[in-house]
Short mmCIF file of C-alpha atoms in Angstrom, two decimals:
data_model
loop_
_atom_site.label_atom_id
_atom_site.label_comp_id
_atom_site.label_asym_id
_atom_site.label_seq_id
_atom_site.Cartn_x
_atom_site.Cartn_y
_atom_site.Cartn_z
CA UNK A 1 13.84 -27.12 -6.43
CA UNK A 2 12.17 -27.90 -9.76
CA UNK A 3 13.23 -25.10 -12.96
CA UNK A 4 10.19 -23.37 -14.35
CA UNK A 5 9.96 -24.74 -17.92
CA UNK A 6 8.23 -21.25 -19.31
CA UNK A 7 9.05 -17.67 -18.21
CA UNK A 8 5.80 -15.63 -18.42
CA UNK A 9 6.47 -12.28 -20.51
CA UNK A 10 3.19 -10.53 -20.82
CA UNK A 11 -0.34 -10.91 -21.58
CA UNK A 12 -1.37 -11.01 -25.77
CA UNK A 13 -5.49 -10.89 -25.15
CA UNK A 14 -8.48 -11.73 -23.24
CA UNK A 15 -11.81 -13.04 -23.16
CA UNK A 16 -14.62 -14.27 -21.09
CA UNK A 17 -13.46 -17.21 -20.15
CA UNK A 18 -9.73 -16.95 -20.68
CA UNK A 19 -6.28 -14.81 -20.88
CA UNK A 20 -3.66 -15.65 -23.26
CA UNK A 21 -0.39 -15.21 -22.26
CA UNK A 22 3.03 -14.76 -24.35
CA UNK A 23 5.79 -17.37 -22.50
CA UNK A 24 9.17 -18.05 -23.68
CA UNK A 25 10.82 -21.76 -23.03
CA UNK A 26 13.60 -21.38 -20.37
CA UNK A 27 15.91 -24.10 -22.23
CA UNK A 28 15.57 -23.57 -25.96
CA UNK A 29 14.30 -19.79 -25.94
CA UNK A 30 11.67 -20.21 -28.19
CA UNK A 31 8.13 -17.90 -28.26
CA UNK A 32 4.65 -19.59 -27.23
CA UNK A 33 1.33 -18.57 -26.28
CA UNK A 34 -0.64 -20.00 -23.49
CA UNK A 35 -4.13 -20.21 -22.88
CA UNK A 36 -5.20 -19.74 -19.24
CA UNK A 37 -9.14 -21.30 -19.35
CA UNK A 38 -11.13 -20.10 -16.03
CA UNK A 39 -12.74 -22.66 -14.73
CA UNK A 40 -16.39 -23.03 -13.93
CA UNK A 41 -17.94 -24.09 -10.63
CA UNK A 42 -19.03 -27.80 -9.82
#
Protein backbone atom coordinates (compact mmCIF):
# COMPACT_ATOMS: atom_id res chain seq x y z
CA UNK A 1 0.00 0.00 0.00
CA UNK A 2 1.49 3.33 -1.08
CA UNK A 3 1.79 6.26 2.18
CA UNK A 4 -0.15 9.38 1.41
CA UNK A 5 2.59 12.04 1.03
CA UNK A 6 0.07 15.04 2.37
CA UNK A 7 -2.57 14.77 5.13
CA UNK A 8 -5.46 17.12 4.18
CA UNK A 9 -6.33 19.48 7.29
CA UNK A 10 -8.98 21.84 6.15
CA UNK A 11 -10.04 24.09 3.49
CA UNK A 12 -8.25 28.01 3.50
CA UNK A 13 -10.68 29.55 0.49
CA UNK A 14 -12.59 29.20 -2.60
CA UNK A 15 -13.36 30.39 -5.89
CA UNK A 16 -14.99 29.70 -9.14
CA UNK A 17 -12.90 27.50 -10.44
CA UNK A 18 -10.96 26.19 -7.48
CA UNK A 19 -10.64 25.29 -3.52
CA UNK A 20 -7.51 25.73 -1.72
CA UNK A 21 -6.74 23.43 0.73
CA UNK A 22 -4.26 23.61 3.91
CA UNK A 23 -2.09 19.98 3.81
CA UNK A 24 0.66 19.10 6.02
CA UNK A 25 3.68 16.68 4.63
CA UNK A 26 3.36 13.25 6.36
CA UNK A 27 7.36 12.86 6.59
CA UNK A 28 8.82 16.25 7.42
CA UNK A 29 5.58 17.95 9.01
CA UNK A 30 5.78 20.97 7.27
CA UNK A 31 2.50 23.42 6.27
CA UNK A 32 1.40 23.78 2.43
CA UNK A 33 -1.44 24.92 0.52
CA UNK A 34 -2.91 23.17 -2.38
CA UNK A 35 -4.80 24.32 -5.17
CA UNK A 36 -7.59 21.98 -6.34
CA UNK A 37 -8.38 23.55 -10.19
CA UNK A 38 -11.96 22.14 -11.48
CA UNK A 39 -11.67 21.11 -14.60
CA UNK A 40 -13.64 22.13 -17.63
CA UNK A 41 -15.43 19.86 -20.10
CA UNK A 42 -13.84 18.66 -23.50
Amino acid sequence: MEEQRYEVMHVLGSGNFAVTKLAKNTKTGELVAIKYIERGNK
